[in-house]
mmCIF file of C-alpha atoms in Angstrom:
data_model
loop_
_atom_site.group_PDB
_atom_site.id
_atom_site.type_symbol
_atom_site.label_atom_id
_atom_site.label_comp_id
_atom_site.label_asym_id
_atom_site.label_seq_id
_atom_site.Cartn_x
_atom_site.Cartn_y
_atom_site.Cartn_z
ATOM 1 C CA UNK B 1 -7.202 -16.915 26.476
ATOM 2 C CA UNK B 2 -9.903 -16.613 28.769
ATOM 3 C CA UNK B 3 -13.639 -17.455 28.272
ATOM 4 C CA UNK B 4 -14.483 -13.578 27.512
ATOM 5 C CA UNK B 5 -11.615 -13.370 24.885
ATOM 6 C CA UNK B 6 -12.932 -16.331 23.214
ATOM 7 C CA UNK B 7 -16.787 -15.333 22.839
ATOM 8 C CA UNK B 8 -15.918 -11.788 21.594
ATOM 9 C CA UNK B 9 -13.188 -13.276 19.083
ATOM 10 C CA UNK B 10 -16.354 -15.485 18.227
ATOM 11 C CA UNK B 11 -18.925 -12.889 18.181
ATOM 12 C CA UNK B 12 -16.662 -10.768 15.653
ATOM 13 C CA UNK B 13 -15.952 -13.743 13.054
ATOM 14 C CA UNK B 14 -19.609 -13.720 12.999
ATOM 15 C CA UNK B 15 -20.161 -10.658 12.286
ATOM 16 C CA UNK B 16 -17.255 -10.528 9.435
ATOM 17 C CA UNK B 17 -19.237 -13.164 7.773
ATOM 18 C CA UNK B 18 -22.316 -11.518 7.838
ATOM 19 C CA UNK B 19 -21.058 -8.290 6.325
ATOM 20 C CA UNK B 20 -18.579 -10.702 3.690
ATOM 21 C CA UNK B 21 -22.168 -12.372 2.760
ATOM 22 C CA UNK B 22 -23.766 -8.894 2.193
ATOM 23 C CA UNK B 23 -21.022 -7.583 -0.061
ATOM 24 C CA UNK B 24 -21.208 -7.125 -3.706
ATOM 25 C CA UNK B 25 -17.704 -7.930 -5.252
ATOM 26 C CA UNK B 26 -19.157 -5.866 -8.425
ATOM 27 C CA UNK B 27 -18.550 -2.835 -6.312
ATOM 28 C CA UNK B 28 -15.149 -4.244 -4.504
ATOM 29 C CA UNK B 29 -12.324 -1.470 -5.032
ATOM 30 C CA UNK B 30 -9.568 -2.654 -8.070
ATOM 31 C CA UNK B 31 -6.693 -0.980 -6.584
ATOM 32 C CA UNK B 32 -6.528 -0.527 -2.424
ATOM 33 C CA UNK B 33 -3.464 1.328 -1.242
ATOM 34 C CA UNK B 34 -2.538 0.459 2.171
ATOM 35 C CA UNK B 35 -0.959 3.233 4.602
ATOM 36 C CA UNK B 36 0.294 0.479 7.132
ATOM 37 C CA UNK B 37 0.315 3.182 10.575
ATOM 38 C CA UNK B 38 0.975 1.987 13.903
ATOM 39 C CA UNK B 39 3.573 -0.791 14.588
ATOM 40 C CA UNK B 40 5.167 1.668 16.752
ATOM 41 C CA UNK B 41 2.603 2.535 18.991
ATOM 42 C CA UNK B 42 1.011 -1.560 18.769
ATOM 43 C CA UNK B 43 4.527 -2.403 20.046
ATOM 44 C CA UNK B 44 4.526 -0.007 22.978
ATOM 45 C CA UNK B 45 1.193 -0.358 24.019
ATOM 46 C CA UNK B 46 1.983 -4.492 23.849
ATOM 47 C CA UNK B 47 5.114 -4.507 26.263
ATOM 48 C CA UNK B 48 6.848 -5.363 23.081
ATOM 49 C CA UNK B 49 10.205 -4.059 21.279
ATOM 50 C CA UNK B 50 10.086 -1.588 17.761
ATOM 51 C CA UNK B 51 11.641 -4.501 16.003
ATOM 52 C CA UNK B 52 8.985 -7.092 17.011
ATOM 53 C CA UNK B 53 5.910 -3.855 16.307
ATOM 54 C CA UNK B 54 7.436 -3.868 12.466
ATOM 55 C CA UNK B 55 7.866 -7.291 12.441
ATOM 56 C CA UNK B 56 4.239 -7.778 13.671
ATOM 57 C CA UNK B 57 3.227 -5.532 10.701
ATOM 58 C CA UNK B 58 4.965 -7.475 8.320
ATOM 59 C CA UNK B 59 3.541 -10.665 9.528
ATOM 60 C CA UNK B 60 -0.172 -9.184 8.535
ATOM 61 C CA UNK B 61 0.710 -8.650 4.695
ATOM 62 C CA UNK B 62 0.284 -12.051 3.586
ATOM 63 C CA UNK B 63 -2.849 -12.581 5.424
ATOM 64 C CA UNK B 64 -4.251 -8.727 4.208
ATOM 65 C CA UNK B 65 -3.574 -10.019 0.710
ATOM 66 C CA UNK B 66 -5.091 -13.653 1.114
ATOM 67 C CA UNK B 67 -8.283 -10.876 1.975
ATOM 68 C CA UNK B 68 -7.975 -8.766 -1.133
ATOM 69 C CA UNK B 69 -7.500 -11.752 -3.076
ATOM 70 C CA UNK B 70 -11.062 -13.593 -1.565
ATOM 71 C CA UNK B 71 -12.150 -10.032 -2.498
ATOM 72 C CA UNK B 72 -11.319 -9.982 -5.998
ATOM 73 C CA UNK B 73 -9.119 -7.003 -5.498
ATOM 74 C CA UNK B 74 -6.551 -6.934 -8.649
ATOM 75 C CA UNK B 75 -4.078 -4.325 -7.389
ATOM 76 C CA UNK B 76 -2.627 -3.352 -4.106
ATOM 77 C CA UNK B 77 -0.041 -0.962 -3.254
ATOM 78 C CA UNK B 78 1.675 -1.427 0.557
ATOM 79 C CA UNK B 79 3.762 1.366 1.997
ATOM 80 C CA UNK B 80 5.882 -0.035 3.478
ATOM 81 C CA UNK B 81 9.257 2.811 4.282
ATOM 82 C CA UNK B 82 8.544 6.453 3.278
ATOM 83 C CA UNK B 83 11.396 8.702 2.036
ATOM 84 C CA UNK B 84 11.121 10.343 5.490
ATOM 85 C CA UNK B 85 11.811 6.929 7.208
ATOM 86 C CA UNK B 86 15.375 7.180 6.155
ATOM 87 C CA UNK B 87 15.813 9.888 9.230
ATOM 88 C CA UNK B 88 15.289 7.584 11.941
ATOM 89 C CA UNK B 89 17.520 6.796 13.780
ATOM 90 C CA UNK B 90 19.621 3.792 12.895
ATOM 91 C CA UNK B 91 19.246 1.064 15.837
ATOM 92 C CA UNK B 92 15.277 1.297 14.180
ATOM 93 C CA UNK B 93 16.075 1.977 10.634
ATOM 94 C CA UNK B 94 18.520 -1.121 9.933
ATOM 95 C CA UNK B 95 16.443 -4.172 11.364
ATOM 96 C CA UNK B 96 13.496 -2.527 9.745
ATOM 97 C CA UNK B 97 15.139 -2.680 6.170
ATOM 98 C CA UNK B 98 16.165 -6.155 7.276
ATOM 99 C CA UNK B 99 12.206 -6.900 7.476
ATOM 100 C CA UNK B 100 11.435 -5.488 4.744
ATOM 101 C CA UNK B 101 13.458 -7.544 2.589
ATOM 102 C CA UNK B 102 12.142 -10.250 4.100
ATOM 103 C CA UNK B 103 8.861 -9.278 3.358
ATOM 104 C CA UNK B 104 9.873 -8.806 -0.354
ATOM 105 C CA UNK B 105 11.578 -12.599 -0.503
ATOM 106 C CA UNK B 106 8.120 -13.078 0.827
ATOM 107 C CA UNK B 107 5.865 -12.420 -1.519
ATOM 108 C CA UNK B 108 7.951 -13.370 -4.080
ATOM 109 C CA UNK B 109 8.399 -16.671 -3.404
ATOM 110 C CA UNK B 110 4.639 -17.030 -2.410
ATOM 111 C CA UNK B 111 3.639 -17.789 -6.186
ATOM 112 C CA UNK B 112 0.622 -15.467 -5.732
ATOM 113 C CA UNK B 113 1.283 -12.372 -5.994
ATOM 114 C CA UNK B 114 2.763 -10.158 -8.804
ATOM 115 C CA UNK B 115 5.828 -8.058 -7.531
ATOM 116 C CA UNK B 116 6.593 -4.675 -8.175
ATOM 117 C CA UNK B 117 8.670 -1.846 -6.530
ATOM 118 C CA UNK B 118 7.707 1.701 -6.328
ATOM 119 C CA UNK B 119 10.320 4.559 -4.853
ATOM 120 C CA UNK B 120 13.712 6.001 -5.814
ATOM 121 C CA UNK B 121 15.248 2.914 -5.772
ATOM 122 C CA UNK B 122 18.280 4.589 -6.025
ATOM 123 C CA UNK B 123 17.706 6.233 -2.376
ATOM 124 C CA UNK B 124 18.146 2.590 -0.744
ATOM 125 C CA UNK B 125 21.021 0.549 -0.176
ATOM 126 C CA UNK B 126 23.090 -1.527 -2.843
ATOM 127 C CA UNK B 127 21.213 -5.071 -1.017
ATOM 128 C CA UNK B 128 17.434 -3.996 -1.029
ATOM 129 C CA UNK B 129 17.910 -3.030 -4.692
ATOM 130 C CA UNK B 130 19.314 -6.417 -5.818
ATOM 131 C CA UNK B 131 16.208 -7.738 -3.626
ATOM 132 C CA UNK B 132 13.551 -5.591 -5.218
ATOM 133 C CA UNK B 133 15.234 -6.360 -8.711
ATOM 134 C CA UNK B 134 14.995 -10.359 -8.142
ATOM 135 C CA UNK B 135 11.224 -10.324 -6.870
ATOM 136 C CA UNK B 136 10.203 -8.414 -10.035
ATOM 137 C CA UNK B 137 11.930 -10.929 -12.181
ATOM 138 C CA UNK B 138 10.724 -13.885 -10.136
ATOM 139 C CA UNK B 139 7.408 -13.069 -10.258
ATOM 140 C CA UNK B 140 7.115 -11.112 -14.171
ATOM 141 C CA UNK B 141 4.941 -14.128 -15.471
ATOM 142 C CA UNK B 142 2.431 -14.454 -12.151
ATOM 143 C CA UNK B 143 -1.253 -14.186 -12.864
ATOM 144 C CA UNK B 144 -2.174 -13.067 -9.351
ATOM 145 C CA UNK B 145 -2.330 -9.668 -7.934
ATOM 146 C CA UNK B 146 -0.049 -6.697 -8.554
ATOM 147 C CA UNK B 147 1.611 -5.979 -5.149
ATOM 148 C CA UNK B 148 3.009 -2.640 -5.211
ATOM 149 C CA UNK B 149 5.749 -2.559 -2.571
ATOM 150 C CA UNK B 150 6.576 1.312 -1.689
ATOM 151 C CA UNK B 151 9.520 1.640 -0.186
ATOM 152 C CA UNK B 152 11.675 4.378 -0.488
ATOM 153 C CA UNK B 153 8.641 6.253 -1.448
ATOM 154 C CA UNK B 154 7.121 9.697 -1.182
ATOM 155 C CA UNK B 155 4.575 11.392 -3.396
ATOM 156 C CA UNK B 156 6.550 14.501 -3.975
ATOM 157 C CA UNK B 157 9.611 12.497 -4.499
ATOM 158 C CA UNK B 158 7.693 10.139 -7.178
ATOM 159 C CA UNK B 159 6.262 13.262 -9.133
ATOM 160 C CA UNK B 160 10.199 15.095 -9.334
ATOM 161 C CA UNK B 161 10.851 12.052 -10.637
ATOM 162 C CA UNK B 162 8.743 11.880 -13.511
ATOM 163 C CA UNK B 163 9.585 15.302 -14.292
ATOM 164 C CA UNK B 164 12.876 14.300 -14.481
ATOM 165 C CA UNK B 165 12.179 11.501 -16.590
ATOM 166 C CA UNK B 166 10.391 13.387 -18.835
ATOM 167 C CA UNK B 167 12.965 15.967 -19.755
ATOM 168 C CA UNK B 168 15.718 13.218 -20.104
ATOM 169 C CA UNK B 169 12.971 11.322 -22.660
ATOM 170 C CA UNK B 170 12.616 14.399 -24.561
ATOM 171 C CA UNK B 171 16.511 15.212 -24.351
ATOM 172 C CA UNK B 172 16.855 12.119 -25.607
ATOM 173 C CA UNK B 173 14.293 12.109 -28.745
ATOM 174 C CA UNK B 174 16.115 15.748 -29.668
ATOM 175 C CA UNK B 175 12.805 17.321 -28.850
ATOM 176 C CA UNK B 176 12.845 21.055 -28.014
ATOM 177 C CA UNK B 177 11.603 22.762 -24.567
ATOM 178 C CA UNK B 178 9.220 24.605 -26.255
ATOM 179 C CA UNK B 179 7.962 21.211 -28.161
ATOM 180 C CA UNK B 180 8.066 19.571 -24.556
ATOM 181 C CA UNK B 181 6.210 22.364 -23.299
ATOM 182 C CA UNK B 182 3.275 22.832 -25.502
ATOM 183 C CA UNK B 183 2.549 18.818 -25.174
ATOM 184 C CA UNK B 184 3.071 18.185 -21.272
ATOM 185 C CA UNK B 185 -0.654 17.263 -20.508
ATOM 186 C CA UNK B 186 -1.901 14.694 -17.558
ATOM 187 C CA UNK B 187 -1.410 11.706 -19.464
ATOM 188 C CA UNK B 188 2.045 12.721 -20.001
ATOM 189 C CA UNK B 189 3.255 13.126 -16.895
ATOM 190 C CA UNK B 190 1.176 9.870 -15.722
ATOM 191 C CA UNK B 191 3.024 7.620 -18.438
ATOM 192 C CA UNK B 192 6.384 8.600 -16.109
ATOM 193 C CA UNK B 193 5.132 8.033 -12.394
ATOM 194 C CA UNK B 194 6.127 4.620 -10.941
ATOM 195 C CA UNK B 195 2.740 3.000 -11.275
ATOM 196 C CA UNK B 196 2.587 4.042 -15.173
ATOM 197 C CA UNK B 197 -0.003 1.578 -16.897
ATOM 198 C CA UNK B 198 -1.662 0.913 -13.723
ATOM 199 C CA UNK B 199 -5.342 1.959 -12.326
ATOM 200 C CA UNK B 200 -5.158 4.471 -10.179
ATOM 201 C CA UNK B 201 -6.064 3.909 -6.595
ATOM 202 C CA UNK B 202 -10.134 3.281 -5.808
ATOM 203 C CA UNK B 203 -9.371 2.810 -2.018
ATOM 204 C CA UNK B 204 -6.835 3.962 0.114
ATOM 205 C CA UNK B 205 -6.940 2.597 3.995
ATOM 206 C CA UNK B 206 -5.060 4.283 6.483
ATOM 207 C CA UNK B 207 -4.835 2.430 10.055
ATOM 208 C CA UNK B 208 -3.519 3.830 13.655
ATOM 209 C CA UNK B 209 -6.591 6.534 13.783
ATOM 210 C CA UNK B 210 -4.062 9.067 11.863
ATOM 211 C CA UNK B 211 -6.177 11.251 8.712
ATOM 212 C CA UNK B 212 -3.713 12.233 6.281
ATOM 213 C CA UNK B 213 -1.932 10.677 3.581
ATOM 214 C CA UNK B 214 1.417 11.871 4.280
ATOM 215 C CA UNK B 215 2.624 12.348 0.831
ATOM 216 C CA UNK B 216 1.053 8.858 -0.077
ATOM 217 C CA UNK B 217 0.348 8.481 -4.074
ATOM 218 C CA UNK B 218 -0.125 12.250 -4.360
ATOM 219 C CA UNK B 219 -0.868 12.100 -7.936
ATOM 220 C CA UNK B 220 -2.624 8.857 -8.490
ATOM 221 C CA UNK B 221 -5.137 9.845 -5.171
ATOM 222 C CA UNK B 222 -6.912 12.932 -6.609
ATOM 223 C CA UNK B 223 -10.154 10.853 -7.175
ATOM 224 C CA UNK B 224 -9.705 7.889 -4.438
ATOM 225 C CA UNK B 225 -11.932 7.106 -1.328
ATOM 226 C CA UNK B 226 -10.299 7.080 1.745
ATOM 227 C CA UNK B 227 -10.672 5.044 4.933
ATOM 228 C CA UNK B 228 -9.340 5.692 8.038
ATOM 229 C CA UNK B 229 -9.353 2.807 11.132
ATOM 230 C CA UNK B 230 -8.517 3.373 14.206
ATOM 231 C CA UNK B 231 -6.852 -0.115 14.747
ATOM 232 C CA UNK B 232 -3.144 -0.362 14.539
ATOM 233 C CA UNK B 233 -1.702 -2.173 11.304
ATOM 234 C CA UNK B 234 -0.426 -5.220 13.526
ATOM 235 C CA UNK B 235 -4.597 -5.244 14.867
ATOM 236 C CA UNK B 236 -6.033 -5.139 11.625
ATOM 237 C CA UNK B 237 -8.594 -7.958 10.798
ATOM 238 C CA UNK B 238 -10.606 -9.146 7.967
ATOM 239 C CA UNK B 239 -13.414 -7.707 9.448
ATOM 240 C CA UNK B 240 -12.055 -4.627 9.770
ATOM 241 C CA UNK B 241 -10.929 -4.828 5.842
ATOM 242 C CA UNK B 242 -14.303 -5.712 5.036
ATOM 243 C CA UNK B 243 -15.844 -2.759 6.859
ATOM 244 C CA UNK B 244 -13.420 -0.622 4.265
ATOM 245 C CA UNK B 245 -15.125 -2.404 1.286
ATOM 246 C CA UNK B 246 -18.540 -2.112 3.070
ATOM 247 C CA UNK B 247 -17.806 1.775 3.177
ATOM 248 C CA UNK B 248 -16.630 1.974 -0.105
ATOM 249 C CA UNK B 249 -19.137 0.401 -1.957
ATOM 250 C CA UNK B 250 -21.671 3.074 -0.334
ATOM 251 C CA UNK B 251 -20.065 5.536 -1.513
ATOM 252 C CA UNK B 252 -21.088 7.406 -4.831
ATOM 253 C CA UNK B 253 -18.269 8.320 -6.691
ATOM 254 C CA UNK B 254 -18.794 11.353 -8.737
ATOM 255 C CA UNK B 255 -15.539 12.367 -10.099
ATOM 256 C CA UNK B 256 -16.286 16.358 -9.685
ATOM 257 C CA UNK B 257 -19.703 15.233 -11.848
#
């Protein structure tokens, strides 16, 4: 690293303490949903392989969490494979799923954080469930954050889902369709999405420059703020986390008042 490289990398942990002094953790998002964009294109433009882009991404959860959890953030929810992920092709798909479980065995044997899966989990392969299963049941008693790992997940998806669930619950109870029908409200349908008892998302940060959400939390981001960074995922620094919660807290939310 050259002399230039080390003053800016100076100049900018400055700076992230300066705006970390200035914020108000009364006003810090409880839920931030990560869209993690960019390995892909941080791997090309790095001379580096797809494999080593994802496994650069994964590398920056624990230290994004160590963040939320300075941060007092209580829940986070990382996307980490997409229903439409599954069409890639497969020299890319399998070592991804490979680093992905690793990033599950990860965080649960961390101690820290509070595991829990969100997808079809029926949609992924026989090993990633048994993985997913054992890091919710290692983890069941942790007082730390709730780490939503999405994988297998798209919003559309999650919402047939709790349709689905729904009319097997009322099959199942013996209750009519015209019963079901004249008590389906909002908090019905919430009480069968994948992140049932849990806030819905204050923040959601999308890196790589992208604006969209991409079927991300459809339901649970009808009232969220949104943040998009240009950085790739396997860029993203604290400073550019704390510039989310800098934006966030400016923000007045209204909720259509």
């Amino acid at each position: 690293m050259n002399l230039r490289d080390k003053l800016r990398g100076l100049l900018v942990r400055l700076y992230a303490r300066r705006v970390e002094g200035h914020l108000d953790h009364a006003q810090v998002p409880k839920h931030i949903g990560v869209i993690m964009d960019g390995n892909r294109r941080w791997a090309k433009a790095a001379g580096s392989t797809t494999a080593q882009g994802h496994q650069a991404g994964a590398d920056k959860i624990e230290e994004f969490l160590g963040w939320c959890a300075e941060t007092d953030v209580e829940v986070v929810t990382l996307w980490l494979l997409s229903t439409d992920n599954f069409d890639r092709p497969k020299e890319e798909l399998v070592p991804l799923l490979g680093i992905i479980e690793d990033v599950v065995r990860s965080l649960a044997a961390d101690g820290r954080w509070r595991v829990h899966h969100v997808g079809a989990l029926d949609l992924l392969p026989a090993q990633m469930q048994t993985v997913l299963k054992e890091a919710e049941e290692a983890t069941a008693h942790v007082d730390g954050i709730l780490v939503n790992v999405a994988i297998g997940y798209g919003g559309r998806q999650e919402i047939a889902d709790a349709v689905r669930s729904m009319l097997l619950d009322a099959q199942e109870k013996g209750t009519s369709m015209e019963d079901l029908a004249e008590s389906v409200d909002i908090d019905m349908i919430g009480r069968h999405l994948y992140t049932s008892d849990q806030p819905d998302p204050d923040l959601v940060i999308r890196t790589s420059g992208e604006q969209r959400l991409s079927g991300f939390m459809l339901w649970q981001t009808a009232h969220s703020e949104y943040y998009f960074c240009e950085v790739f995922w396997p860029a993203f620094r604290k400073v550019d986390f704390l510039r989310a919660l800098r934006d966030y807290a400016a923000r007045h939310r209204r909720y259509g008042g």
